[in-house]
Coordinates of C-alpha atoms in Angstrom, one line a residue:
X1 CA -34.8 72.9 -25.5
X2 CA -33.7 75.7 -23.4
X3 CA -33.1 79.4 -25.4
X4 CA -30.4 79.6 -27.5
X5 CA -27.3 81.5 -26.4
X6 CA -26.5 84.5 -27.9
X7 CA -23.3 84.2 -29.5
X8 CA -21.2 85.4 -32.1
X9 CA -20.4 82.5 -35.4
X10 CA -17.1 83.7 -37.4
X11 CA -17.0 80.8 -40.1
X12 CA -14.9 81.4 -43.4
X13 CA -16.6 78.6 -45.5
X14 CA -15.0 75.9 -46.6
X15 CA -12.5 74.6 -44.3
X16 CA -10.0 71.2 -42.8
X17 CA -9.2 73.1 -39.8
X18 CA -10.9 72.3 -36.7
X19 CA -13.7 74.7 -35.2
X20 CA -12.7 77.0 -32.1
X21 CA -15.1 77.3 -29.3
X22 CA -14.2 79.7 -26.7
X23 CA -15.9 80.3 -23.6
X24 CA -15.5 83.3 -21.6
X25 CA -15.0 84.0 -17.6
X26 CA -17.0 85.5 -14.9
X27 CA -18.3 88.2 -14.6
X28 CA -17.8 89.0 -18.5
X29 CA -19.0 88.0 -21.8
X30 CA -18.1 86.8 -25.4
X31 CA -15.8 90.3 -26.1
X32 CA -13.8 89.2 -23.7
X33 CA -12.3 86.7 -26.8
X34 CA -12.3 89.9 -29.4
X35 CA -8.8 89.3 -30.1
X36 CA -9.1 85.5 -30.5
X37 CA -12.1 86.2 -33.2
X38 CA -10.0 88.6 -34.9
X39 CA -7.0 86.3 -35.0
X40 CA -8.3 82.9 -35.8
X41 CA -11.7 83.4 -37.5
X42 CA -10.2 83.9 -41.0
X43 CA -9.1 80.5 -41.3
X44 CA -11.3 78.5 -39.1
X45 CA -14.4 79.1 -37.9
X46 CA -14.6 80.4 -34.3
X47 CA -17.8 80.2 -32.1
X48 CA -18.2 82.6 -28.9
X49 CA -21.5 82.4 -27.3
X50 CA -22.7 84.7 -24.1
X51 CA -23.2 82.1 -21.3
X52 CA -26.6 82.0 -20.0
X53 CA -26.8 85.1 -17.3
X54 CA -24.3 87.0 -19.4
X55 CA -23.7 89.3 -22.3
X56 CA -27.3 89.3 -24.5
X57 CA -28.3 85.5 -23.4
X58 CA -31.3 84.9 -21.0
X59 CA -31.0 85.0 -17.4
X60 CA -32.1 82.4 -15.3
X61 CA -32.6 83.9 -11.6
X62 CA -31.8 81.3 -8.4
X63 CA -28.8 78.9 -8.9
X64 CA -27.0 77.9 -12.3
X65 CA -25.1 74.5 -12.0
X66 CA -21.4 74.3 -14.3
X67 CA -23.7 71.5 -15.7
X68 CA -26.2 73.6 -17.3
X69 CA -23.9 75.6 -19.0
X70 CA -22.4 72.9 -20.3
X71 CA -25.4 71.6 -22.1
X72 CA -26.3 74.7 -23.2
X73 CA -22.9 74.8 -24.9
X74 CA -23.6 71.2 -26.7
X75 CA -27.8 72.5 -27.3
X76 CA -25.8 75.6 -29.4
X77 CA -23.3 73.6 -31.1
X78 CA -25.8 70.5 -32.1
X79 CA -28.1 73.4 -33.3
X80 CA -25.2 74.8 -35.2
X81 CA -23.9 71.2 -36.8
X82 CA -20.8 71.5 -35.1
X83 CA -19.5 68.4 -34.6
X84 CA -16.0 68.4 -33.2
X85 CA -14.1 70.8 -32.0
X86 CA -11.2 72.3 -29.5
X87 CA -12.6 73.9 -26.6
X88 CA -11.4 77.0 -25.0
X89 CA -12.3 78.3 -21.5
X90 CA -11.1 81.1 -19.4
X91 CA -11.2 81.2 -15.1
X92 CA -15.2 80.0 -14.8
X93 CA -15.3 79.2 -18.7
X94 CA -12.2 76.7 -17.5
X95 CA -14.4 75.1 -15.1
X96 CA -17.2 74.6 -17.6
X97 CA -14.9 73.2 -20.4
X98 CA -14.2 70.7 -17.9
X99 CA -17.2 70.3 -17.2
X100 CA -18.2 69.8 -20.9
X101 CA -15.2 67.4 -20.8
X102 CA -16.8 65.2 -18.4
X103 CA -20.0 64.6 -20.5
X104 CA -19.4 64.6 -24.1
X105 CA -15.1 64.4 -24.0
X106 CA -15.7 62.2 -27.4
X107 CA -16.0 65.4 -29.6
X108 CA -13.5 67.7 -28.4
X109 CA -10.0 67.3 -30.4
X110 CA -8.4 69.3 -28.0
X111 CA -8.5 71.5 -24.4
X112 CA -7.2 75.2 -23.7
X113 CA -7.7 75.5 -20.3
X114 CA -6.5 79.2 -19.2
X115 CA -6.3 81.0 -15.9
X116 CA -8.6 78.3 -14.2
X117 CA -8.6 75.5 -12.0
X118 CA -10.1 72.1 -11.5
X119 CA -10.5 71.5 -7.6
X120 CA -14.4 71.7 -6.0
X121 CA -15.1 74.6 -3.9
X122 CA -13.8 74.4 -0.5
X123 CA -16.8 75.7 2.1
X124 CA -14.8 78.5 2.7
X125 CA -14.9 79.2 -0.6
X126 CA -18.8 78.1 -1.0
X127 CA -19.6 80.3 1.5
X128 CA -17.9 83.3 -0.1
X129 CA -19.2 82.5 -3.5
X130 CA -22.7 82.6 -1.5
X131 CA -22.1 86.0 0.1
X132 CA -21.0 87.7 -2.7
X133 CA -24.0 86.2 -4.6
X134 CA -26.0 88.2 -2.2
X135 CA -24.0 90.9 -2.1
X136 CA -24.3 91.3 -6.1
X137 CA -28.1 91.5 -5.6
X138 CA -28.5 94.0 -3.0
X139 CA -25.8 96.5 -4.5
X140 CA -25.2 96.0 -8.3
X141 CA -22.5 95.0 -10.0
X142 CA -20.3 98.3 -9.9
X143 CA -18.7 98.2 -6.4
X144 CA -17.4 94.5 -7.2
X145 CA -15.9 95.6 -10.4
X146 CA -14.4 98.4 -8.8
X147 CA -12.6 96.7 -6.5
X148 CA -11.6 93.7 -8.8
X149 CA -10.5 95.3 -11.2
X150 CA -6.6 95.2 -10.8
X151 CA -7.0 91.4 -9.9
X152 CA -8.4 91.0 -13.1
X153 CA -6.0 92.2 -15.1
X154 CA -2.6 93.7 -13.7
X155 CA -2.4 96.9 -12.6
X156 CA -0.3 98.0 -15.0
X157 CA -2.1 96.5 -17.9
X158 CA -3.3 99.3 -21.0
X159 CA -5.9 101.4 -20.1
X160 CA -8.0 100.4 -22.8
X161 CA -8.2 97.1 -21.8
X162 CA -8.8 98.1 -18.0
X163 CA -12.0 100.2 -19.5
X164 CA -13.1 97.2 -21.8
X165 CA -13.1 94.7 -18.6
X166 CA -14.6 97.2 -16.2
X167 CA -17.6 98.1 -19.2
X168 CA -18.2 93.9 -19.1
X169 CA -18.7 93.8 -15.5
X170 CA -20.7 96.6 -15.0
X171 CA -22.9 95.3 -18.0
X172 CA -23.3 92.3 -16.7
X173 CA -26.8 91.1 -14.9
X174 CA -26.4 90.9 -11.0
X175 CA -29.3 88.4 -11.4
X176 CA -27.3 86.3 -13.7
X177 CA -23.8 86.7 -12.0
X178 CA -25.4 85.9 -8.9
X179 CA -26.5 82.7 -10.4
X180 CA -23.6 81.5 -11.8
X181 CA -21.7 82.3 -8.4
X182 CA -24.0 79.7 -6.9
X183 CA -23.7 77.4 -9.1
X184 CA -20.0 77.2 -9.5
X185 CA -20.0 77.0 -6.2
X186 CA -21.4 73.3 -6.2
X187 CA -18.9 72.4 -8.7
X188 CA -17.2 68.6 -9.0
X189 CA -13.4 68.3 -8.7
X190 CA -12.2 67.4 -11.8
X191 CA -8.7 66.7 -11.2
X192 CA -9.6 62.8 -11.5
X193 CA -11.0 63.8 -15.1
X194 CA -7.5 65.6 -15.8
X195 CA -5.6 63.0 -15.4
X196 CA -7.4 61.1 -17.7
X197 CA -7.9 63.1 -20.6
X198 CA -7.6 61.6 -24.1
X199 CA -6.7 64.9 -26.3
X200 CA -3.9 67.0 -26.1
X201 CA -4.3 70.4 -23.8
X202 CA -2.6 73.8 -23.8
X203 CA -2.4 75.2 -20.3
X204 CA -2.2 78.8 -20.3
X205 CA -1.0 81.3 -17.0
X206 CA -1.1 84.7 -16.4
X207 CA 2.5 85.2 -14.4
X208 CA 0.7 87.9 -12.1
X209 CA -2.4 86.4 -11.9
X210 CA -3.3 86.2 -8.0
X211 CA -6.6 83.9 -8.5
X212 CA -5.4 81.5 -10.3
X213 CA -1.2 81.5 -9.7
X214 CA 1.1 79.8 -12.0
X215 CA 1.7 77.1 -9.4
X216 CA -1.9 75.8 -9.8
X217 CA -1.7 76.0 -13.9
X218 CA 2.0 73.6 -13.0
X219 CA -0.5 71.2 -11.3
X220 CA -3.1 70.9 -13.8
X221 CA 0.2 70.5 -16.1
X222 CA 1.7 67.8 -14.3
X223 CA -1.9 65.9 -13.9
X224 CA -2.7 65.6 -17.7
X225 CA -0.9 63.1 -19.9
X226 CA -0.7 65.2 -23.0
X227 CA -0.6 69.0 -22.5
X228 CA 1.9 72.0 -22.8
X229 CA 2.1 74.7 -20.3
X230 CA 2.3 78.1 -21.4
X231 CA 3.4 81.2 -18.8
X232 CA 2.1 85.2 -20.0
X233 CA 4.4 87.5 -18.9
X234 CA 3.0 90.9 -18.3
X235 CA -0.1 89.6 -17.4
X236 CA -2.7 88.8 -14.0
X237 CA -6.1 86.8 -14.8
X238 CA -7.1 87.6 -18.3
X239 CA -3.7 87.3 -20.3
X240 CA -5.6 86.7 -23.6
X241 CA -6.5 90.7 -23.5
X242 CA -3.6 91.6 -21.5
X243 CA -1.1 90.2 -23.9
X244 CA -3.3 88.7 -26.8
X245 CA -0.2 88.8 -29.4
X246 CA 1.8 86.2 -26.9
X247 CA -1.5 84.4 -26.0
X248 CA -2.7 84.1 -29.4
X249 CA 0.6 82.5 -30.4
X250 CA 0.5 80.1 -27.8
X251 CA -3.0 78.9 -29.4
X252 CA -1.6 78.9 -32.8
X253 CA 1.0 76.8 -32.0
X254 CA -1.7 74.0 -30.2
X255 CA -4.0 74.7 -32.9
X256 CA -1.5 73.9 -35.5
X257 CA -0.8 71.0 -34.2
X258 CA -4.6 69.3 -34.3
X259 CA -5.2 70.7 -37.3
X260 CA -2.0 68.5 -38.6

């Protein structure tokens, strides 16, 4: 049994409602989903761990597959008796709710699956995912989030939320980024899996989001056979901090209707 993740465990007792997993994006960790805790964890209990690399979990130098993650997800909900649940992933988090999809699909009730996408690395793309992996170890993780920052969220999102994502990246281990980064850039395509996904999903869009444009989250629509598509306005890559009032109403909605 591999370390636990850290994570943080909002359960209000007694409950019907399904459990809410939510896991987070790269380079960030589980206060990325601060306004999802607030908003949801007084009537259901809500589960956000640090993924292994990130936040206060272990790092595990070298190469981090989607695959491990994954399991380390299940490892931390066995340990914590959760059983079934809707799972909730963001950009990389996306990618690794698929993932967790993929090998144990029979206990989640339901899929949120925001700013993400489910194609395999091109090796363009591999080879970019490689040099930047590099590139986080030699320099840090400062310059990246420097630069990124206004792709992450738009540049004209709240100033407070532009200091809380930059404060993330910054925190984050290059060792553990780096990791991740090569890991995710051996990742499956799991557009096949899509398309043949039992349980309802919730695709949610940031309209302005440049890594993961609306046209992609259409596709992923389109592909699964029981999902609603949701658009942010006002919002690039991380619309659940951007614009958490319209992102958390989205999830309501979805939620509401597994919980039913």
């Amino acid at each position: 049994m591999p370390p636990f993740l850290a994570f943080e465990d909002k359960d209000p007792g007694i409950s019907s409602r399904v459990p809410l997993v939510l896991v987070h994006g790269h380079p960030f960790d589980r206060t990325m989903w601060q306004p999802q805790l607030t908003e949801f964890a007084a009537t259901r209990r809500v589960i956000a761990p640090d993924l292994r690399g990130y936040g206060a979990s272990p790092v595990t130098p070298g190469k981090v597959p989607l695959a491990r993650h994954a399991q380390d997800i299940t490892d931390l909900l066995d340990h914590l008796g959760v059983d079934a649940f809707v799972l909730a992933g963001l950009s990389m988090g996306g990618q690794i709710a698929m993932e967790c999809a993929a090998r144990s699909g029979d206990r989640i009730r339901g899929l949120v699956l925001a700013d993400t996408f489910p194609e395999a690395e091109t090796p363009e793309g591999r080879r970019g995912r490689e040099a930047m992996a590099d590139r986080l170890l030699a320099e840090g993780m400062r310059g990246y989030a420097d630069e990124v920052l206004e792709k992450m969220v738009a540049p004209y999102a709240d100033p407070e939320v532009k200091a809380h994502v930059h404060r993330m990246m910054t925190a984050t281990s290059p060792q553990g980024a780096a990791a991740a980064l090569r890991g995710r850039a051996e990742r499956p395509d799991y557009r096949a899996l899509l398309a043949t996904l039992p349980v309802p999903a919730l695709v949610l869009v940031g309209a302005d989001d440049t890594y993961t444009p609306v046209a992609g989250a259409e596709a992923m629509h389109a592909s699964l056979p029981d999902s609603v598509l949701h658009v942010v306005e006002g919002a690039a890559h991380l619309p659940n901090l951007e614009r958490p009032e319209e992102f958390n109403r989205a999830l309501a909605q979805f939620l509401a209707r597994l919980d039913g």
